[in-house]
mmCIF file of C-alpha atoms in Angstrom:
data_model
loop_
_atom_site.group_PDB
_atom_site.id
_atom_site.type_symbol
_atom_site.label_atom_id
_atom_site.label_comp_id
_atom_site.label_asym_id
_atom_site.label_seq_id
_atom_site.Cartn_x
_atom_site.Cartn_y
_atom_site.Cartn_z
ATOM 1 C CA UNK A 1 0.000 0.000 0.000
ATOM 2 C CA UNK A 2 2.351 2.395 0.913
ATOM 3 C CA UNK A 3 4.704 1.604 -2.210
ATOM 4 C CA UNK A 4 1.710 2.470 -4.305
ATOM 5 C CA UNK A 5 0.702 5.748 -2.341
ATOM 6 C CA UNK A 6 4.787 6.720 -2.622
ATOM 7 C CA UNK A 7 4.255 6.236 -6.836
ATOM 8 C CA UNK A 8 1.677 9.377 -7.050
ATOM 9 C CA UNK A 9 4.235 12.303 -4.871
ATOM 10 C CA UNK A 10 1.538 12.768 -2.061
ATOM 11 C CA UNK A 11 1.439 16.230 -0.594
ATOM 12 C CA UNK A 12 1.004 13.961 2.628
ATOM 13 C CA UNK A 13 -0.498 11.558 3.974
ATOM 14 C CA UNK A 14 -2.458 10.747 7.407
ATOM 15 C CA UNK A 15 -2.083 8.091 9.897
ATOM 16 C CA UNK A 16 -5.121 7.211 12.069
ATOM 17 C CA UNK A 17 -5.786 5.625 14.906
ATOM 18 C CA UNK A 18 -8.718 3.818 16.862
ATOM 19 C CA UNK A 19 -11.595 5.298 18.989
ATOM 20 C CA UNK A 20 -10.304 7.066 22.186
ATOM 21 C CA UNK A 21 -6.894 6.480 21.432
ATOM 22 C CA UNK A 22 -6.755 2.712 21.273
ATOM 23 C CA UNK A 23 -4.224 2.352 18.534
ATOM 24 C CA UNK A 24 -2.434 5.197 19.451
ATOM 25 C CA UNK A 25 1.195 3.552 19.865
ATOM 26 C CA UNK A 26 1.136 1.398 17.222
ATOM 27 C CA UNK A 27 0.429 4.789 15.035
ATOM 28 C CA UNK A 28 2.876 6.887 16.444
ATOM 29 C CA UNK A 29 5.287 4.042 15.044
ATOM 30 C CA UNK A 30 3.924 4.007 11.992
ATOM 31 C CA UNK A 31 4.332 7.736 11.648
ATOM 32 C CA UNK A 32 7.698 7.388 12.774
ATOM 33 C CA UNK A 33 8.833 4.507 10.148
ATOM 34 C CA UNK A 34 6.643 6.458 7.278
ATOM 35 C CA UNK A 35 8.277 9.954 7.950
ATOM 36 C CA UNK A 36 11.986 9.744 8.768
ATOM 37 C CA UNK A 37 12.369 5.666 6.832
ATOM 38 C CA UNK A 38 10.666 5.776 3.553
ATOM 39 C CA UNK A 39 10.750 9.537 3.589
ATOM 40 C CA UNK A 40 6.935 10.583 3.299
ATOM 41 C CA UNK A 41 5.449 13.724 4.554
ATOM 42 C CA UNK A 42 2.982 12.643 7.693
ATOM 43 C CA UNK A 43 0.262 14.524 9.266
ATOM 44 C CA UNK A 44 -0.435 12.704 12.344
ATOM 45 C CA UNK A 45 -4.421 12.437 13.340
ATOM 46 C CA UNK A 46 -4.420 13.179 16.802
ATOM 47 C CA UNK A 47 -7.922 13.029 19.130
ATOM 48 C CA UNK A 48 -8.309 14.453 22.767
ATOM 49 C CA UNK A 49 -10.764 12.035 24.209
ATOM 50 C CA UNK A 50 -9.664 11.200 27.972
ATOM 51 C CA UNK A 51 -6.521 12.901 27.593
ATOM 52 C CA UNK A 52 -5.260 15.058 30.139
ATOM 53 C CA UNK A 53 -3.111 18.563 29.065
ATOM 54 C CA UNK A 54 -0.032 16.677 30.403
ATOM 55 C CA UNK A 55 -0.540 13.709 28.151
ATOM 56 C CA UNK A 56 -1.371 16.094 25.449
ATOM 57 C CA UNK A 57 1.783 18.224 25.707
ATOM 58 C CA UNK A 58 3.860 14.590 26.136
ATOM 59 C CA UNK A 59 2.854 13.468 23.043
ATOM 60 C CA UNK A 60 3.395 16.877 21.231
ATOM 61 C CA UNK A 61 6.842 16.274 22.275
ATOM 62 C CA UNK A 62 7.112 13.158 21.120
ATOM 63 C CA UNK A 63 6.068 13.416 17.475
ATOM 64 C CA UNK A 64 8.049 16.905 17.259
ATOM 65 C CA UNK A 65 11.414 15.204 18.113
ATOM 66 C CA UNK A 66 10.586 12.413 15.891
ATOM 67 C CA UNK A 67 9.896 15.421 12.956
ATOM 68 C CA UNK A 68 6.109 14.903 12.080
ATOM 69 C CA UNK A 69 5.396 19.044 11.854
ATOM 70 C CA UNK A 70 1.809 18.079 10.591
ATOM 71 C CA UNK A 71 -1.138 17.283 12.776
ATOM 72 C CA UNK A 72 -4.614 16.846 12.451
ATOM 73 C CA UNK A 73 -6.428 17.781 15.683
ATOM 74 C CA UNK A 74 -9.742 16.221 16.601
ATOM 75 C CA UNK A 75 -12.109 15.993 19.709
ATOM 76 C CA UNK A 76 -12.462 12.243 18.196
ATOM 77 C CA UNK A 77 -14.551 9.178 19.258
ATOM 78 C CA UNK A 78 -15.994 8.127 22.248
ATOM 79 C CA UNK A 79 -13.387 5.193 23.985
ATOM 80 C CA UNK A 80 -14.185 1.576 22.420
ATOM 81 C CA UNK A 81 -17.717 0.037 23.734
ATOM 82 C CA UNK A 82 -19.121 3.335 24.722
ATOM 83 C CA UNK A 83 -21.784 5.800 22.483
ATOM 84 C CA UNK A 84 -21.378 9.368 24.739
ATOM 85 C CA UNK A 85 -18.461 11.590 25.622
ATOM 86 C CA UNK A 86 -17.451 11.772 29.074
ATOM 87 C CA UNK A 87 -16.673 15.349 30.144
ATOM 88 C CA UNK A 88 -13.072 15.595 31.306
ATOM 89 C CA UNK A 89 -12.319 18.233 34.023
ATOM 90 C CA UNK A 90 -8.900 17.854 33.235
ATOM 91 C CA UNK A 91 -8.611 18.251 30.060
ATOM 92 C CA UNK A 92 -10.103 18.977 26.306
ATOM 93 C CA UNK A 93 -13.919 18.029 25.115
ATOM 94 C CA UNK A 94 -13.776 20.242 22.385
ATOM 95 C CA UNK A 95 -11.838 20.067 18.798
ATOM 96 C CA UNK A 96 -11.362 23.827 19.304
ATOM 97 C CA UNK A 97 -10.435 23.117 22.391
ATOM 98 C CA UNK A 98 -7.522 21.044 21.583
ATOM 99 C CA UNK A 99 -6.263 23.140 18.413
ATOM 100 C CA UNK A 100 -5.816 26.233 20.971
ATOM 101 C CA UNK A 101 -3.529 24.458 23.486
ATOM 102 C CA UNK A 102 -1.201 23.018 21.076
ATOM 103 C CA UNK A 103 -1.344 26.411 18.318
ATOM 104 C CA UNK A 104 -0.148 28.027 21.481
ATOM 105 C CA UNK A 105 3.192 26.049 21.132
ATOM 106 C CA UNK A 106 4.129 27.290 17.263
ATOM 107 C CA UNK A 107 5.501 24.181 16.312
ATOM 108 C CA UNK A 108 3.020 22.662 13.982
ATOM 109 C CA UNK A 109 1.091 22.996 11.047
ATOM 110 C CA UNK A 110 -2.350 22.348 12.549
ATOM 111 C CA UNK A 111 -5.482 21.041 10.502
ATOM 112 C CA UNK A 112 -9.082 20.382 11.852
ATOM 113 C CA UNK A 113 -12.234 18.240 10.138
ATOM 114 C CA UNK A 114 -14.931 20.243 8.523
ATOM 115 C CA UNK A 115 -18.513 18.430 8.342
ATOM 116 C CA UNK A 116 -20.128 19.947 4.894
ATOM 117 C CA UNK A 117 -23.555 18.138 5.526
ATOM 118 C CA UNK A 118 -23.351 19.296 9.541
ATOM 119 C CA UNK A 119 -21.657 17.423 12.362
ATOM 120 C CA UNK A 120 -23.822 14.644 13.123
ATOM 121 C CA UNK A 121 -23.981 15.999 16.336
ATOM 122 C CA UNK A 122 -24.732 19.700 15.821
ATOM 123 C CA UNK A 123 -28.617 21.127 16.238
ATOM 124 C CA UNK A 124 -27.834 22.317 12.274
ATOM 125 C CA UNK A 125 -25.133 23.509 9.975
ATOM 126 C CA UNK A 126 -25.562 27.410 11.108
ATOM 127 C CA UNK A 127 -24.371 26.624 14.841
ATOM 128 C CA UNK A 128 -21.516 23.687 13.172
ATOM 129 C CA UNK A 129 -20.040 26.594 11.428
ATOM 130 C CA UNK A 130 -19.892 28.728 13.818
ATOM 131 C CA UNK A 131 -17.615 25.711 15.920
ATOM 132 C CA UNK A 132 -15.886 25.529 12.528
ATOM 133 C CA UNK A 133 -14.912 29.204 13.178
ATOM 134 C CA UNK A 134 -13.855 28.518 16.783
ATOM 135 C CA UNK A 135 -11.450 26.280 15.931
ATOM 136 C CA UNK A 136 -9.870 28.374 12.875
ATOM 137 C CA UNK A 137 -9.930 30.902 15.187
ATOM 138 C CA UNK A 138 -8.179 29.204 17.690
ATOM 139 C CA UNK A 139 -5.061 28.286 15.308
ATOM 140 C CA UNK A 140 -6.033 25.774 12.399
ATOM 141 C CA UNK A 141 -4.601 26.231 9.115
ATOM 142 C CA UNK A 142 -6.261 24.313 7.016
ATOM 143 C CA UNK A 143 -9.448 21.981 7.079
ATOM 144 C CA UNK A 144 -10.286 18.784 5.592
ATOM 145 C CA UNK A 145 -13.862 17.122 5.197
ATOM 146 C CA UNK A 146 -15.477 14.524 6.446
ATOM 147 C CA UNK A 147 -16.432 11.687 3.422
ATOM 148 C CA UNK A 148 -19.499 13.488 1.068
ATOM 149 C CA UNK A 149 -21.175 12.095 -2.417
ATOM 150 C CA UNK A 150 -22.425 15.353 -3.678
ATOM 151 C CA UNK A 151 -20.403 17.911 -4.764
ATOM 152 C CA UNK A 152 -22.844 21.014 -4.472
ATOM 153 C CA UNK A 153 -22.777 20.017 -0.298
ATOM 154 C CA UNK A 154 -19.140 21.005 -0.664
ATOM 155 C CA UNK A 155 -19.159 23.958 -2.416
ATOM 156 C CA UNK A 156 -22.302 25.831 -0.339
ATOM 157 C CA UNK A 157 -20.393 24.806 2.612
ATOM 158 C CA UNK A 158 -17.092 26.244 1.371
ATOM 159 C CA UNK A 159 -19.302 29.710 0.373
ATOM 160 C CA UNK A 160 -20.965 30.070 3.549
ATOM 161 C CA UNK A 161 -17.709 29.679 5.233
ATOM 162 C CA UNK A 162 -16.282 32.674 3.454
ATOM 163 C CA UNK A 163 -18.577 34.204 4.633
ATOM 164 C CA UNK A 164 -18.233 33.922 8.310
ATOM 165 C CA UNK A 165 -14.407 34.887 7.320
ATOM 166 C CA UNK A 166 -12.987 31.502 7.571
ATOM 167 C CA UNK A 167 -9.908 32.271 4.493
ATOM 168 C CA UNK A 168 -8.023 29.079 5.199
ATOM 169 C CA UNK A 169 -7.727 26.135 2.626
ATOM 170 C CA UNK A 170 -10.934 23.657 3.123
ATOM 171 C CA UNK A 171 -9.798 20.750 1.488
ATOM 172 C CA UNK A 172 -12.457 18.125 0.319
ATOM 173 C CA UNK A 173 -12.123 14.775 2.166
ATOM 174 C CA UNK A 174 -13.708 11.907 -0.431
ATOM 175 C CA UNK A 175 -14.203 7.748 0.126
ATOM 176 C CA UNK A 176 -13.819 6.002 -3.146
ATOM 177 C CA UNK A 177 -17.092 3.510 -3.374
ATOM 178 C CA UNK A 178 -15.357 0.206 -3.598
ATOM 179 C CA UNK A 179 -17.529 -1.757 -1.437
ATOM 180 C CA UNK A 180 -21.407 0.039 -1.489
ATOM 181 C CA UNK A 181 -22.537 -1.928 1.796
ATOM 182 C CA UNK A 182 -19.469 -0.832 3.510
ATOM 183 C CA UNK A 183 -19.755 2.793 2.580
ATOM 184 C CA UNK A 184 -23.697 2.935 3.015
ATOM 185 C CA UNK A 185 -22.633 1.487 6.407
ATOM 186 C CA UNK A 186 -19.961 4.580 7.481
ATOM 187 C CA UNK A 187 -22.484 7.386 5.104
ATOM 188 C CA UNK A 188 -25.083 6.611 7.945
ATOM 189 C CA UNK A 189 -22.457 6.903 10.891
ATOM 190 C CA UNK A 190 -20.984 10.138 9.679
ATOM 191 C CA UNK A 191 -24.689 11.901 8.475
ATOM 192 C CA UNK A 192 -23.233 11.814 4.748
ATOM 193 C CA UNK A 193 -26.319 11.430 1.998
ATOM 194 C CA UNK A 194 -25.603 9.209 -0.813
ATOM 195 C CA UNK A 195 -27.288 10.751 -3.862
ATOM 196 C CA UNK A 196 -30.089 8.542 -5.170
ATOM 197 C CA UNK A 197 -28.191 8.634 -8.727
ATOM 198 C CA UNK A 198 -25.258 7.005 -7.281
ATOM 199 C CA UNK A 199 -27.891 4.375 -5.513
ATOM 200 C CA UNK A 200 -28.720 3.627 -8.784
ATOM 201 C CA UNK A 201 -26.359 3.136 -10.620
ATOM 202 C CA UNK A 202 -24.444 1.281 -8.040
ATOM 203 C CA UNK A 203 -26.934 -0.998 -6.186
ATOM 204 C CA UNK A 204 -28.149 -3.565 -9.407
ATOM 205 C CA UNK A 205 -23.861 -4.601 -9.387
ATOM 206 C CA UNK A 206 -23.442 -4.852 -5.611
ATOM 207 C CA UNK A 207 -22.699 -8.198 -6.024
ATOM 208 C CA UNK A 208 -20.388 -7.987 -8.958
ATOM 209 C CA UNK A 209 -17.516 -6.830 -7.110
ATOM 210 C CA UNK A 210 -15.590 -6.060 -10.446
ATOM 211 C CA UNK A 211 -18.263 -3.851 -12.171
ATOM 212 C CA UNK A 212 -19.487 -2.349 -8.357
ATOM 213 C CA UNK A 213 -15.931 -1.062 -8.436
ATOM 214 C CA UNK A 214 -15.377 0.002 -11.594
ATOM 215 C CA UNK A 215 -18.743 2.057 -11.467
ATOM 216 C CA UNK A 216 -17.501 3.170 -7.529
ATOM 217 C CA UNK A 217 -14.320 4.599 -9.867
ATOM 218 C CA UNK A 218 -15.879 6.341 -12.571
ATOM 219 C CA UNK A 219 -18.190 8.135 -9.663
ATOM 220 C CA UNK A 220 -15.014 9.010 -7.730
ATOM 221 C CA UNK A 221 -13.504 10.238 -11.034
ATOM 222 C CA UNK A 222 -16.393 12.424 -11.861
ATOM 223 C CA UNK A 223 -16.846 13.980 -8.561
ATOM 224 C CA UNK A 224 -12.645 15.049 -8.433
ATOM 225 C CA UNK A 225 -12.743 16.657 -11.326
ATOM 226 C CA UNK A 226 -16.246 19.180 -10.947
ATOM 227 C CA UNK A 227 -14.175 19.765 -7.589
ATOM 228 C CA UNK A 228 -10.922 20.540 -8.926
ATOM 229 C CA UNK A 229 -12.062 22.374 -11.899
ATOM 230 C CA UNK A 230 -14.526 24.746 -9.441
ATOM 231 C CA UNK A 231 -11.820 25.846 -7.041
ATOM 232 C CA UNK A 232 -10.812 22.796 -4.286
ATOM 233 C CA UNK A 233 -7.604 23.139 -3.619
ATOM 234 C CA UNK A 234 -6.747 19.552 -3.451
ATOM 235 C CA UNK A 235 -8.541 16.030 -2.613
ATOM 236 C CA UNK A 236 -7.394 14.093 0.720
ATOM 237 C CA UNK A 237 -8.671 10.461 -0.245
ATOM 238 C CA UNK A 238 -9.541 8.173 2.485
ATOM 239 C CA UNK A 239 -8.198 5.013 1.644
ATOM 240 C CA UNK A 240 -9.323 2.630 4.417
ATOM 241 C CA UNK A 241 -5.951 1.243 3.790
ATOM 242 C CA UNK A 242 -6.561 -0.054 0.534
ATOM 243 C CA UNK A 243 -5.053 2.695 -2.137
ATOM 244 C CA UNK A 244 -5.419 0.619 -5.282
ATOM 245 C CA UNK A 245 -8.231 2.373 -5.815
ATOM 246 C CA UNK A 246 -6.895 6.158 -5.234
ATOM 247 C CA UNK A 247 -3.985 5.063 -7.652
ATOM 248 C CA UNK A 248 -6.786 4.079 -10.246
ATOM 249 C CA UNK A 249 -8.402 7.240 -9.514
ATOM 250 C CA UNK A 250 -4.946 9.622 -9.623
ATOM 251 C CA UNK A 251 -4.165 7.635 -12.427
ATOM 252 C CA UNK A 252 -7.292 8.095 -14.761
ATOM 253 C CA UNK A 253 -8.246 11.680 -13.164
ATOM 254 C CA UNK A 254 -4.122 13.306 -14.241
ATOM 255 C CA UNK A 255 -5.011 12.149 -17.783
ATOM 256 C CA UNK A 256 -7.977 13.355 -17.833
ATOM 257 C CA UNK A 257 -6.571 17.274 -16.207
ATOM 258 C CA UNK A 258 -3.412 17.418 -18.058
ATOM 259 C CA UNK A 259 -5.811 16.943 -21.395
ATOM 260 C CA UNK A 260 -8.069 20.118 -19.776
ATOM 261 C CA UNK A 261 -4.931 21.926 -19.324
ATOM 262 C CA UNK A 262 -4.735 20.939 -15.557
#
């Protein structure tokens, strides 16, 4: 995977880890081995469930000396096996929250997640941008999405927050649809719609894994390049740890820009 990712000269890449932390180590290893063996630029996805400021400012340490320079700052999941967030006295419960005690430190290039459909968790999209703005506020420089089928979700979002003066790069987070029960399964956890032209065309081959990826390609394909063409300033693909199908995509989508004058 990662000698396929290395073939297409990411502008980085990300490193996750599980809910509350619980892969956390094995991650930080990864990030390690990635950045300073095979000589990638990281961005390290770091969440603030249960952690105290100590444990915060520990790890900060950590991935500095070991020269990630990129993070990704979330409030994250709730701790495997439960639903609801905890609220920690002693320490963050906020994404904003987190971004302001590490911005503080002017070491890192900070990003934060931007929901264009609405956290699931926010009352509506009005009061979500307005945490959006907290947390740009508070010292992110650039934003990536959560997963969305439908480009026009995107580009409203990226228009209204222009115009609560949110100037930083918003960079459109997309799933390639290799596997449609999968992603109908992680659509429904995150509050992304899937488009009913996309059910279409995608449900009658669901089990024809061959053409059901193909046709989760060609979607991907077409959805990159109404986003590139109308302004994105890049695409972070989420590859579940499976890239063959953003190298398919990077692969058929340069041809495709280079011939538009991309």
């Amino acid at each position: 995977n990662v000698g396929q990712l290395m073939k297409l000269s990411p502008s980085f890449i990300s490193v996750t880890y599980g809910a509350g932390g619980s892969t956390q180590d094995i991650s930080f290893d990864l990030l390690d081995y990635l950045q300073n063996k095979m000589g990638l630029i990281c961005m390290a996805h770091y969440t603030c469930v249960g952690a105290t400021a100590d444990k915060v400012a520990a790890d900060m340490d950590y991935l500095y000396e070991k020269g990630i320079r990129n993070l990704m700052l979330l409030r994250g999941d709730p701790p495997k096996g439960e639903t609801k967030f905890r609220f920690n006295p002693n320490g963050f419960n906020h994404g904003s929250d987190l971004v302001a005690f590490v911005s503080q430190q002017n070491r890192f290039c900070i990003g934060a997640g931007a929901y264009p459909e609405g956290h699931v968790e926010a009352d509506n999209l009005s009061n979500d941008l307005q945490n959006l703005k907290k947390k740009v506020d508070a010292g992110a420089d650039f934003l990536v999405t959560q997963m969305f089928f439908d480009n026009q979700y995107y580009f409203n979002f990226v228009n209204q927050a222009r115009e609560l003066g949110i100037k930083c790069r918003i960079i459109p987070g997309l799933i390639p649809i290799t596997n449609f029960k999968q992603i109908k399964r992680f659509a429904e956890l995150s509050g992304a719609k899937i488009p009913q032209h996309i059910i279409e065309r995608l449900e009658p081959y669901q089990h024809d894994e061959k053409k059901a990826y193909q046709i989760g390609i060609d979607i991907a394909i077409e959805q990159c390049e109404e986003l590139l063409k109308n302004g994105a300033p890049g695409i972070h693909f989420y590859t579940l740890n499976k890239s063959t199908a953003t190298v398919d995509i990077f692969e058929s989508l340069s041809h495709e820009l280079r011939e538009l004058g991309f």
